[in-house]
mmCIF file of C-alpha atoms and ligand atoms in Angstrom:
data_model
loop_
_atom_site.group_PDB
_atom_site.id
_atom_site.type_symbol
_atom_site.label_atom_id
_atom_site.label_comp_id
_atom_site.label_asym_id
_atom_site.label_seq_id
_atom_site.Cartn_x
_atom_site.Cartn_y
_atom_site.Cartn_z
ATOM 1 C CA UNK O 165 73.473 96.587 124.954
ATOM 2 C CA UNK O 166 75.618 98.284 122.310
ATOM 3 C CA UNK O 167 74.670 101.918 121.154
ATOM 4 C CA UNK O 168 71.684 101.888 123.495
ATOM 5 C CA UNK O 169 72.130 105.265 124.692
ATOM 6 C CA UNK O 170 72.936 106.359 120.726
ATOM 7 C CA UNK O 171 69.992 104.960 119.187
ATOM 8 C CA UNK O 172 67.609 106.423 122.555
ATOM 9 C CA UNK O 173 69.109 110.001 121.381
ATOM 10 C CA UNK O 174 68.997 109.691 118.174
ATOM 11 C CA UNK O 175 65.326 108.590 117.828
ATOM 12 C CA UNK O 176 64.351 111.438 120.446
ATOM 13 C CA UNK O 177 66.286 114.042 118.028
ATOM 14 C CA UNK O 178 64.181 112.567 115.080
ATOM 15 C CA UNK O 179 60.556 112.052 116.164
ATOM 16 C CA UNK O 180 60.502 115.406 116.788
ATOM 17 C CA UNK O 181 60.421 115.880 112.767
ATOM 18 C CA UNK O 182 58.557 112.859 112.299
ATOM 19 C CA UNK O 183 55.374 113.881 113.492
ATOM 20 C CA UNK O 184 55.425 117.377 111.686
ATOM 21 C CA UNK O 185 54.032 117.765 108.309
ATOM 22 C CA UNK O 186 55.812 120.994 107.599
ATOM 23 C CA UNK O 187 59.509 121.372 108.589
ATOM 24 C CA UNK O 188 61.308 124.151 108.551
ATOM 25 C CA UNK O 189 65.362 125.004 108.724
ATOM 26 C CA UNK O 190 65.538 125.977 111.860
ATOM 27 C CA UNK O 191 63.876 122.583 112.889
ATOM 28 C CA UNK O 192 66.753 120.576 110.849
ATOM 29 C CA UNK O 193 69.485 123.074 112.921
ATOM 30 C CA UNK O 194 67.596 122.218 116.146
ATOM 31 C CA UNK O 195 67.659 118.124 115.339
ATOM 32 C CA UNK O 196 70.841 118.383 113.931
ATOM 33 C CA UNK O 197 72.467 119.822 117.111
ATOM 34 C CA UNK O 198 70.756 116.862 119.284
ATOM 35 C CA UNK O 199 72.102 114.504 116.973
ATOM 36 C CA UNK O 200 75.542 116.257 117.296
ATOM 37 C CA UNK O 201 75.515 115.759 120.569
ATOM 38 C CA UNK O 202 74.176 112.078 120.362
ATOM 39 C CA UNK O 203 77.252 111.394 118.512
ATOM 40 C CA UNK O 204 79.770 112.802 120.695
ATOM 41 C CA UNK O 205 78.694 111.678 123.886
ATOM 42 C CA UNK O 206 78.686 107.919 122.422
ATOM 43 C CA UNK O 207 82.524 109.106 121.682
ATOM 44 C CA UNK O 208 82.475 109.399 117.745
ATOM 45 C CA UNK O 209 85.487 111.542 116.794
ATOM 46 C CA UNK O 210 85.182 115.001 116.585
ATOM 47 C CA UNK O 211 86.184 115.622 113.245
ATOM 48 C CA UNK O 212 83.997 112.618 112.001
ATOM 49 C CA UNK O 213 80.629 114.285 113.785
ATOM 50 C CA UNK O 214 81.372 117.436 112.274
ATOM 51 C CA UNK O 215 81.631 116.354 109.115
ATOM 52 C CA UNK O 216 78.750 114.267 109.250
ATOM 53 C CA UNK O 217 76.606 116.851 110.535
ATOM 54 C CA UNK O 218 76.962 119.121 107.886
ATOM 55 C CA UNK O 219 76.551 116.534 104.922
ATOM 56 C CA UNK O 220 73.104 115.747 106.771
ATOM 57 C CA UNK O 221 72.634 119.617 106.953
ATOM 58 C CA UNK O 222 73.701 120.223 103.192
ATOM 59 C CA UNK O 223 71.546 117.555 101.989
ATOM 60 C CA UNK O 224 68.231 118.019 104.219
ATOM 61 C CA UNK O 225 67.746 122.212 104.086
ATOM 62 C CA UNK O 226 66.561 122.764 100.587
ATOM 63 C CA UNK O 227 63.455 122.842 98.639
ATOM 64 C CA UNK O 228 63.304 119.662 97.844
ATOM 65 C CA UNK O 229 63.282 118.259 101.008
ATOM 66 C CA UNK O 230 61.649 120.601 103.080
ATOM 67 C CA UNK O 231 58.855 121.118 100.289
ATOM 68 C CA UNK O 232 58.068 118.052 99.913
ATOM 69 C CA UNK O 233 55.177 115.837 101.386
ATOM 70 C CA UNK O 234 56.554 113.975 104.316
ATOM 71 C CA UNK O 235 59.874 115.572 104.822
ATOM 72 C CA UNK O 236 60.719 114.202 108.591
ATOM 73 C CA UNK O 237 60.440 111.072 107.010
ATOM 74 C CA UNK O 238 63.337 112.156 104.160
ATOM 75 C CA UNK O 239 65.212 113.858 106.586
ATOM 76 C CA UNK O 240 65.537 110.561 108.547
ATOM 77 C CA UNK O 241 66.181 108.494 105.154
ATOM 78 C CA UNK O 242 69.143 111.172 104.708
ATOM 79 C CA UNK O 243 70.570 110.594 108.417
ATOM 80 C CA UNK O 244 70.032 106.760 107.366
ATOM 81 C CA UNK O 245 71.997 106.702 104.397
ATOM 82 C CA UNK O 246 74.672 109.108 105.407
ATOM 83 C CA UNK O 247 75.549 107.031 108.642
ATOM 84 C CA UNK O 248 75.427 104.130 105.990
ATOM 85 C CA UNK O 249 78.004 105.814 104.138
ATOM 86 C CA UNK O 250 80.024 106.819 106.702
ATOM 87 C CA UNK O 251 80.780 102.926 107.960
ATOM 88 C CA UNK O 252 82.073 102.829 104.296
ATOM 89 C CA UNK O 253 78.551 102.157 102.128
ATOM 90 C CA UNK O 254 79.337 98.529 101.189
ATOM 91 C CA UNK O 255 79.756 95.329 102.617
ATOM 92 C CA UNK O 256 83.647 94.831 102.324
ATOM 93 C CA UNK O 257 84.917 90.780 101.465
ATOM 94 C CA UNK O 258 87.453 88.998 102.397
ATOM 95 C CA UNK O 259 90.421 89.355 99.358
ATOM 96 C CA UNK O 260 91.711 85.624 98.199
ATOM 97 C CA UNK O 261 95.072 85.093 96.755
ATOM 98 C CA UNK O 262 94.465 83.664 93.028
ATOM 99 C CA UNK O 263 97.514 81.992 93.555
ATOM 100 C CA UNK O 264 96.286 79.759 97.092
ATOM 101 C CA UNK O 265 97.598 80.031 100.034
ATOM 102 C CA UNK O 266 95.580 83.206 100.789
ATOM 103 C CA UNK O 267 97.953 84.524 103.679
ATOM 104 C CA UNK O 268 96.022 86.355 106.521
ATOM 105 C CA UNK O 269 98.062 88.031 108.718
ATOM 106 C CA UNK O 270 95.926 89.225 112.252
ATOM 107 C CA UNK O 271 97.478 92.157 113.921
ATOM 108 C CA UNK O 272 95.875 94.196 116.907
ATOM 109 C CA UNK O 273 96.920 94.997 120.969
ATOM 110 C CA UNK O 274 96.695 92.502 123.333
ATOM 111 C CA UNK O 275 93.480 91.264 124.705
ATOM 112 C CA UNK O 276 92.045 93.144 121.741
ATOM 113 C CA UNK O 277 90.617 89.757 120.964
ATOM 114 C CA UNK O 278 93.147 88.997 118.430
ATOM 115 C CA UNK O 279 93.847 85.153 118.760
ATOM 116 C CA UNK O 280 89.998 84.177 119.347
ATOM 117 C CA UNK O 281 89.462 86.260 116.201
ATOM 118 C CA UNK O 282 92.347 83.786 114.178
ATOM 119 C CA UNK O 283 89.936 81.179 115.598
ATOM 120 C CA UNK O 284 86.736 82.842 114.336
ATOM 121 C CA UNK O 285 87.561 83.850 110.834
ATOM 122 C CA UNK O 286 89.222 80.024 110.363
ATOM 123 C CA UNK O 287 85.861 78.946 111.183
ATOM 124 C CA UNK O 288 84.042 81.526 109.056
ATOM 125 C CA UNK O 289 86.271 80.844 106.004
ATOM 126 C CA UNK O 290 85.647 77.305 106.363
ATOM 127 C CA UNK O 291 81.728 76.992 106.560
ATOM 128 C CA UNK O 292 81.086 79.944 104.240
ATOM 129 C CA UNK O 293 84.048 79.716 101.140
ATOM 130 C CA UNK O 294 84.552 76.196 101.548
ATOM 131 C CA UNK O 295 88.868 77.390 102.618
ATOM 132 C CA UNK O 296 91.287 75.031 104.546
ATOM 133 C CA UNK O 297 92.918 77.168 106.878
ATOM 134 C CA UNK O 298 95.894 76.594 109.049
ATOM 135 C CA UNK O 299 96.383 78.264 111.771
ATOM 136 C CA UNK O 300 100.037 79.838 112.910
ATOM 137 C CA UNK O 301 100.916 80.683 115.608
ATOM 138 C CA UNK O 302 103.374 83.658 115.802
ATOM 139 C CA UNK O 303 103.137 85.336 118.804
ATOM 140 C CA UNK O 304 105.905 83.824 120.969
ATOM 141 C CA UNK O 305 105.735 86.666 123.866
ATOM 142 C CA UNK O 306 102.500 86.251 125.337
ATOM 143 C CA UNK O 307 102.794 83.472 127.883
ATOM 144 C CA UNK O 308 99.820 80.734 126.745
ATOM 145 C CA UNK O 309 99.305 82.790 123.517
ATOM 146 C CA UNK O 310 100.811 79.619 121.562
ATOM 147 C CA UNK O 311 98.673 77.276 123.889
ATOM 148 C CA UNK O 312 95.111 79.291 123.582
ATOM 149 C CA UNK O 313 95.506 79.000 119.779
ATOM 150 C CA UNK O 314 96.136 75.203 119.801
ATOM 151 C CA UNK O 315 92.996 75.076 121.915
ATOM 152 C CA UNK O 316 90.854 77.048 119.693
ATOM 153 C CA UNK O 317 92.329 74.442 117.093
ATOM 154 C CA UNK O 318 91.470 71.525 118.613
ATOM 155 C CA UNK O 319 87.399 72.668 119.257
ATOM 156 C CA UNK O 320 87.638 73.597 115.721
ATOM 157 C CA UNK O 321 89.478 70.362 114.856
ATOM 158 C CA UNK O 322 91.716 72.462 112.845
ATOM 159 C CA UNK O 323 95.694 72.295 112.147
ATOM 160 C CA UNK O 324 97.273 75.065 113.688
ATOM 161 C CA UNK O 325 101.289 75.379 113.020
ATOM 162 C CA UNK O 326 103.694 76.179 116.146
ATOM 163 C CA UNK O 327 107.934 75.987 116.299
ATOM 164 C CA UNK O 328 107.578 77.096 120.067
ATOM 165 C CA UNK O 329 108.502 80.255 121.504
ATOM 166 C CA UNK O 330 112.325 80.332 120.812
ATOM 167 C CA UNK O 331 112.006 80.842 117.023
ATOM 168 C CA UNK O 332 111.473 84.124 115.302
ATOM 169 C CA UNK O 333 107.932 84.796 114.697
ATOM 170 C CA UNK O 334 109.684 85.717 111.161
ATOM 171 C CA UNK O 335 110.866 82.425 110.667
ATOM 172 C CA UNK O 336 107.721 80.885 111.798
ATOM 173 C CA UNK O 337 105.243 82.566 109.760
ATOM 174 C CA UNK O 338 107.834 81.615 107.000
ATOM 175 C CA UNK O 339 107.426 77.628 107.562
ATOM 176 C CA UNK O 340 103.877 78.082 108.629
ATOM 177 C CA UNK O 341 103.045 79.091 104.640
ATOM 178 C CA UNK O 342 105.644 76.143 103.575
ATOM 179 C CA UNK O 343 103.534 74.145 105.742
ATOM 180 C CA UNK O 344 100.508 75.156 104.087
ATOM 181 C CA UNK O 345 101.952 74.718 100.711
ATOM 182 C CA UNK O 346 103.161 71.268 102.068
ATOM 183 C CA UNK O 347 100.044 69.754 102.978
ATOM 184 C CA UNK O 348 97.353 71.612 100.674
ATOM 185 C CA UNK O 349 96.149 74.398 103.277
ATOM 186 C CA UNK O 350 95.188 76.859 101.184
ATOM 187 C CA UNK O 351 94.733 79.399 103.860
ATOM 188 C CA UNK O 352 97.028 80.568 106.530
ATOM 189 C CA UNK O 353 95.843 82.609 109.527
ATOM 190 C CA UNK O 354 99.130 84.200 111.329
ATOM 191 C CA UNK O 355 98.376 85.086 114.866
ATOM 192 C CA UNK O 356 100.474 87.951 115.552
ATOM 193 C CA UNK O 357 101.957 89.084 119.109
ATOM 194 C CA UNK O 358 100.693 91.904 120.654
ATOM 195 C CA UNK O 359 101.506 94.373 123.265
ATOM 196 C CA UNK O 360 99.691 96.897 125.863
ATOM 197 C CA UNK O 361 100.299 99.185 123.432
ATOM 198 C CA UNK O 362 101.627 100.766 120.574
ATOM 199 C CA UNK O 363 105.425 100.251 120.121
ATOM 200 C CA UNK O 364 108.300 100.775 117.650
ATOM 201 C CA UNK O 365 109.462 97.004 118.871
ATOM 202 C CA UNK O 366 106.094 95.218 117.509
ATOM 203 C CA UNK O 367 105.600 97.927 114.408
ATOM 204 C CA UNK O 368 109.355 96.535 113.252
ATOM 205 C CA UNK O 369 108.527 93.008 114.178
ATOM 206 C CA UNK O 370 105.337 92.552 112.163
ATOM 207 C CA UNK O 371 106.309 94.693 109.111
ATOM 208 C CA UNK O 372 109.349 92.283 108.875
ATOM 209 C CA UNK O 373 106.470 89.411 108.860
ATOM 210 C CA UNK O 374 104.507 91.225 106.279
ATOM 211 C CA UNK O 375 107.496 91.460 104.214
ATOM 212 C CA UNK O 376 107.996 87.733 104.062
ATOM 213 C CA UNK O 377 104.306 86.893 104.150
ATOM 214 C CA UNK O 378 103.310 89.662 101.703
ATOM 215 C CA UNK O 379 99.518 88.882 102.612
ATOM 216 C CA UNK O 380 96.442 89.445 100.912
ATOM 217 C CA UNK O 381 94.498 90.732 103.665
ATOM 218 C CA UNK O 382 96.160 92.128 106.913
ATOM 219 C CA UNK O 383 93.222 92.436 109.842
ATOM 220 C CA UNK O 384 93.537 94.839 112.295
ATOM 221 C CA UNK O 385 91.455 93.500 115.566
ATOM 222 C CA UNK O 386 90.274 96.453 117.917
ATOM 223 C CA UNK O 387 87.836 96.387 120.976
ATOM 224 C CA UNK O 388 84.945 98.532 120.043
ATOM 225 C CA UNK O 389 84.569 98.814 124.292
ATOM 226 C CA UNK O 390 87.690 100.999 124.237
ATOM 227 C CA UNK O 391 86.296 103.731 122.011
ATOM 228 C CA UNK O 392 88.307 106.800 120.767
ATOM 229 C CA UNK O 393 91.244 104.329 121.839
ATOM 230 C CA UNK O 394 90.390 101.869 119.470
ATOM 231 C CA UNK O 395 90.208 104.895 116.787
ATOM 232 C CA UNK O 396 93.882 105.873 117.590
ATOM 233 C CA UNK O 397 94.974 102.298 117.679
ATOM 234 C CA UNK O 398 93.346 101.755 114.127
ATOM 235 C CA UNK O 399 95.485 104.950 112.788
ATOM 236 C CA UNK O 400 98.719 104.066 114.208
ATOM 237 C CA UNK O 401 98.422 100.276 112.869
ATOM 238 C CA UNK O 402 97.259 101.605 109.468
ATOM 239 C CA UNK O 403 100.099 104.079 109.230
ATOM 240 C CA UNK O 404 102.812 101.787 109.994
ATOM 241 C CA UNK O 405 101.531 98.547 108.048
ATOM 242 C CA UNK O 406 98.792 99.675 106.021
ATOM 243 C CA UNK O 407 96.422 97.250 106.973
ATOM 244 C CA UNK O 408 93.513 95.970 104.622
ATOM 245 C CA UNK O 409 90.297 95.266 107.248
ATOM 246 C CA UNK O 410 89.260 96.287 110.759
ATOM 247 C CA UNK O 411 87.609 93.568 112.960
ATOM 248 C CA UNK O 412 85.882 95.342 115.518
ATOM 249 C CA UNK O 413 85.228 92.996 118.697
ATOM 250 C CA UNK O 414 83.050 92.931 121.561
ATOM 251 C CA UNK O 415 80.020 94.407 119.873
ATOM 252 C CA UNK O 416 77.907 92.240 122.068
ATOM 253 C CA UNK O 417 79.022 94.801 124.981
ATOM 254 C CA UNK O 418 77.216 97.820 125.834
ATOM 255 C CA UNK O 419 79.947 99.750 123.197
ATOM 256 C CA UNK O 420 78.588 103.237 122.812
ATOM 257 C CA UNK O 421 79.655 103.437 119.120
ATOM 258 C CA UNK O 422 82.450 105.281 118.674
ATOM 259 C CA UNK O 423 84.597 102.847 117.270
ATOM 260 C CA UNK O 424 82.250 101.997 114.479
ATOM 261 C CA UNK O 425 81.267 104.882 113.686
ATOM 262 C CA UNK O 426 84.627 106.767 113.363
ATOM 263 C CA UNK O 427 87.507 104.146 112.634
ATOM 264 C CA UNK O 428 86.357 103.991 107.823
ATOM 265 C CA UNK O 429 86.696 107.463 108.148
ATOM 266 C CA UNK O 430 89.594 108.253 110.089
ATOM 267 C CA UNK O 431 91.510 105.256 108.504
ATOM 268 C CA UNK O 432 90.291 105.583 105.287
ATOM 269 C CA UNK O 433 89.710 101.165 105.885
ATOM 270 C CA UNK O 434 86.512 99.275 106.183
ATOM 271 C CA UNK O 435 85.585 97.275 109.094
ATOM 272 C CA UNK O 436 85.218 94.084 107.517
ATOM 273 C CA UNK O 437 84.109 91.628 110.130
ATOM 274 C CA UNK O 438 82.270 91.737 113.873
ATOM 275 C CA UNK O 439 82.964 90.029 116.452
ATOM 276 C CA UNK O 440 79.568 89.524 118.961
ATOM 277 C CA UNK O 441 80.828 87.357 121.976
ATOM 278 C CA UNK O 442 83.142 84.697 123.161
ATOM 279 C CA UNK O 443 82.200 81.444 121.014
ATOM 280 C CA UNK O 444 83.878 80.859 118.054
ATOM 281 C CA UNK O 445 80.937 80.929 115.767
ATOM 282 C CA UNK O 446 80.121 84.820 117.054
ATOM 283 C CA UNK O 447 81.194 86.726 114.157
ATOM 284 C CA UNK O 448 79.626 88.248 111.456
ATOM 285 C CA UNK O 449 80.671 90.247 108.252
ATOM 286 C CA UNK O 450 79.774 93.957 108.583
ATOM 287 C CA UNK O 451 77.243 95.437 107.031
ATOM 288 C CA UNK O 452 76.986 99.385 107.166
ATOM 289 C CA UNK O 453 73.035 99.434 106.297
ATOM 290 C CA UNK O 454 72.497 97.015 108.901
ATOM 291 C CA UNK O 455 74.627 98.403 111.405
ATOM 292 C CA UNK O 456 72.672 101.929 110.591
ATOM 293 C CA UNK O 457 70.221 100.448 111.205
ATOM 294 C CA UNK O 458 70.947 99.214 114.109
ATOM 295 C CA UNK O 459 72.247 102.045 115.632
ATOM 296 C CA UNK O 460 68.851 104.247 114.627
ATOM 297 C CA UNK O 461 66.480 101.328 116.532
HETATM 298 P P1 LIG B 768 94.416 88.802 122.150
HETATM 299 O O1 LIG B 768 95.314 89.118 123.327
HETATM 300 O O2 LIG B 768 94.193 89.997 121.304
HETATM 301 O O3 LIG B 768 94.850 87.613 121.375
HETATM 302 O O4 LIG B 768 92.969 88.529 122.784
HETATM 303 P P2 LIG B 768 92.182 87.157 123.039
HETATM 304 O O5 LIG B 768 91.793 86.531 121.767
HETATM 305 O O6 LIG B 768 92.913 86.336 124.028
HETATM 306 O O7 LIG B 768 90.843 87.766 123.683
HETATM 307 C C1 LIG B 768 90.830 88.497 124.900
HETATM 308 C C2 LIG B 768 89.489 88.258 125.600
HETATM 309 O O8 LIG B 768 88.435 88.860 124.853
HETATM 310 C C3 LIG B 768 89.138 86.786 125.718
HETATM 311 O O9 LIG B 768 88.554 86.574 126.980
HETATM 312 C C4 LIG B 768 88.109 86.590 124.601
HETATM 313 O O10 LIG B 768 87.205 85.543 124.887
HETATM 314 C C5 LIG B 768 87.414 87.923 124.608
HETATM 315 N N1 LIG B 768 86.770 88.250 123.319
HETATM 316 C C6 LIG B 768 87.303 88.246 122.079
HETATM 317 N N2 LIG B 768 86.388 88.625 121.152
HETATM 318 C C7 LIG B 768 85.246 88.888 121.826
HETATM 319 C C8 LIG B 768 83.933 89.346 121.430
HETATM 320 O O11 LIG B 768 83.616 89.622 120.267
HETATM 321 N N3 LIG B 768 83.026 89.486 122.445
HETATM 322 C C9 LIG B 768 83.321 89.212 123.752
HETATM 323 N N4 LIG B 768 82.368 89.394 124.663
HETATM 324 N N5 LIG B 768 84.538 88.802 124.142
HETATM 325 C C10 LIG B 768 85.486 88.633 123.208
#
């Protein structure tokens, strides 16, 4: 299960405080240094944990806190809201185009999940804002990349837009949104190529996309399995085509947390969107409170 080894530490850093009815500082050093740990062993940046641990410290060693009547139970409340805050506070939403299509472009490494996400957020769009997406299909490298999204298409019994593999994914996204216009779509999902990892070749390919596309939202899909990775994958995508969301999939895996944890603050972007498992109905919107939640059990 995700974070399971997280939320075990966590809780045995905390009910420490819980049960005492005086706390002292020393006690909040002591629990803060567990929860330190807690955090870098399930691979949260470095930089991230530090940070967080001494906002937690700042807030929880004065007066206030420590005077008060139950303070383990504030102290907790402030590790609560601070991890809340640190997956970026509120529930980000997907950004529509006033002026339909919307034009989503999905970007992300390959196997990252990227195409089954195209399929997922179609589907989410659909049943929750009432959109009518079309899918395109611009990734024209991967062999049966083209194929897998006409198949997620036709359980969806959705239109997804292909010109083959021997057209520029440039040109392609291009008719895909005439296409759209065309026949009253008035969202288009561009599935992206990927690659095993970063390269200048891609960056090039799918800012020239972007320029033509200029998209409202552009999602970043990362595996939250791959950890720190994911992190660095987030920051080199962001830096070369700022994007505007991170989907973060394969939170149904036994994840440790890093990725969630660390990717709003290193990128400065919110994860908008979760992906939980292999069906095309097994995504979610993200909720920090939730998800701190969650991860404290
Ligand atoms: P792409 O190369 O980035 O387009 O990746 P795909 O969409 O082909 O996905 C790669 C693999 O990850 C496939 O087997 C998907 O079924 C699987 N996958 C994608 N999202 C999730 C998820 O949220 N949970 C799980 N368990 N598997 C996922």
């Amino acid at each position: 299960m995700a974070f399971e080894g997280l939320t075990e530490r966590l809780q045995n850093a905390m009910t420490k405080l819980r049960r005492k009815g005086k706390v002292s500082e020393a006690d909040v050093r002591e629990m803060m240094r567990e929860v330190r740990l807690a955090l870098l062993e399930a691979d949260v940046n470095f930089k991230v944990v530090k940070e967080f641990v001494n906002k937690v410290s700042e807030r929880a060693i004065g007066t206030e806190v420590l005077d008060s009547l139950s303070p383990g139970q504030q102290i907790i409340k402030i590790v609560n809201d601070e991890l809340t805050e640190l997956m970026g506070g509120e529930t980000a939403t997907i950004n529509y185009s006033v002026k339909p299509p919307t034009v989503v472009m999905m970007v992300g490494l390959q196997g990252a999940g990227k195409t089954t996400t195209a399929g997922k957020i179609a589907n989410y769009v659909r049943k929750n804002d009432n959109k009518r997406p079309l899918l395109v299909a611009a990734d024209i490298y991967r062999p049966a990349a083209i194929q897998q999204l006409q198949t997620i298409g036709n359980q969806l019994d959705m239109p997804v837009f292909t010109l083959g593999d021997q057209v520029s994914p440039v040109e392609i996204a291009q008719k895909g949104i005439e296409e759209a216009v065309r026949t009253g779509r008035d969202l288009v999902l561009i599935d992206t190529a990927g690659r095993l990892h970063v390269d200048e070749n891609l960056m090039t390919e799918l800012s020239d996309i972007k320029k033509i596309a200029e998209p409202s939202e552009i999602f970043l899909v990362v595996d939250a399995m791959t950890g720190q990775d994911a992190v660095n994958v987030a920051k080199s995508f962001n830096e070369q085509l700022d994007v505007t969301g991170v989907v973060l999939t394969k939170l149904d895996g036994d994840t440790r947390g890093g990725a969630a944890l660390s990717i709003r603050s290193v990128t400065g972007k919110p994860i908008k969107f979760v992906g939980q498992g292999e069906k095309l109905d097994a995504l979610e919107p993200f909720h920090p409170d939730r998800m701190a939640n969650r991860i404290l059990g």
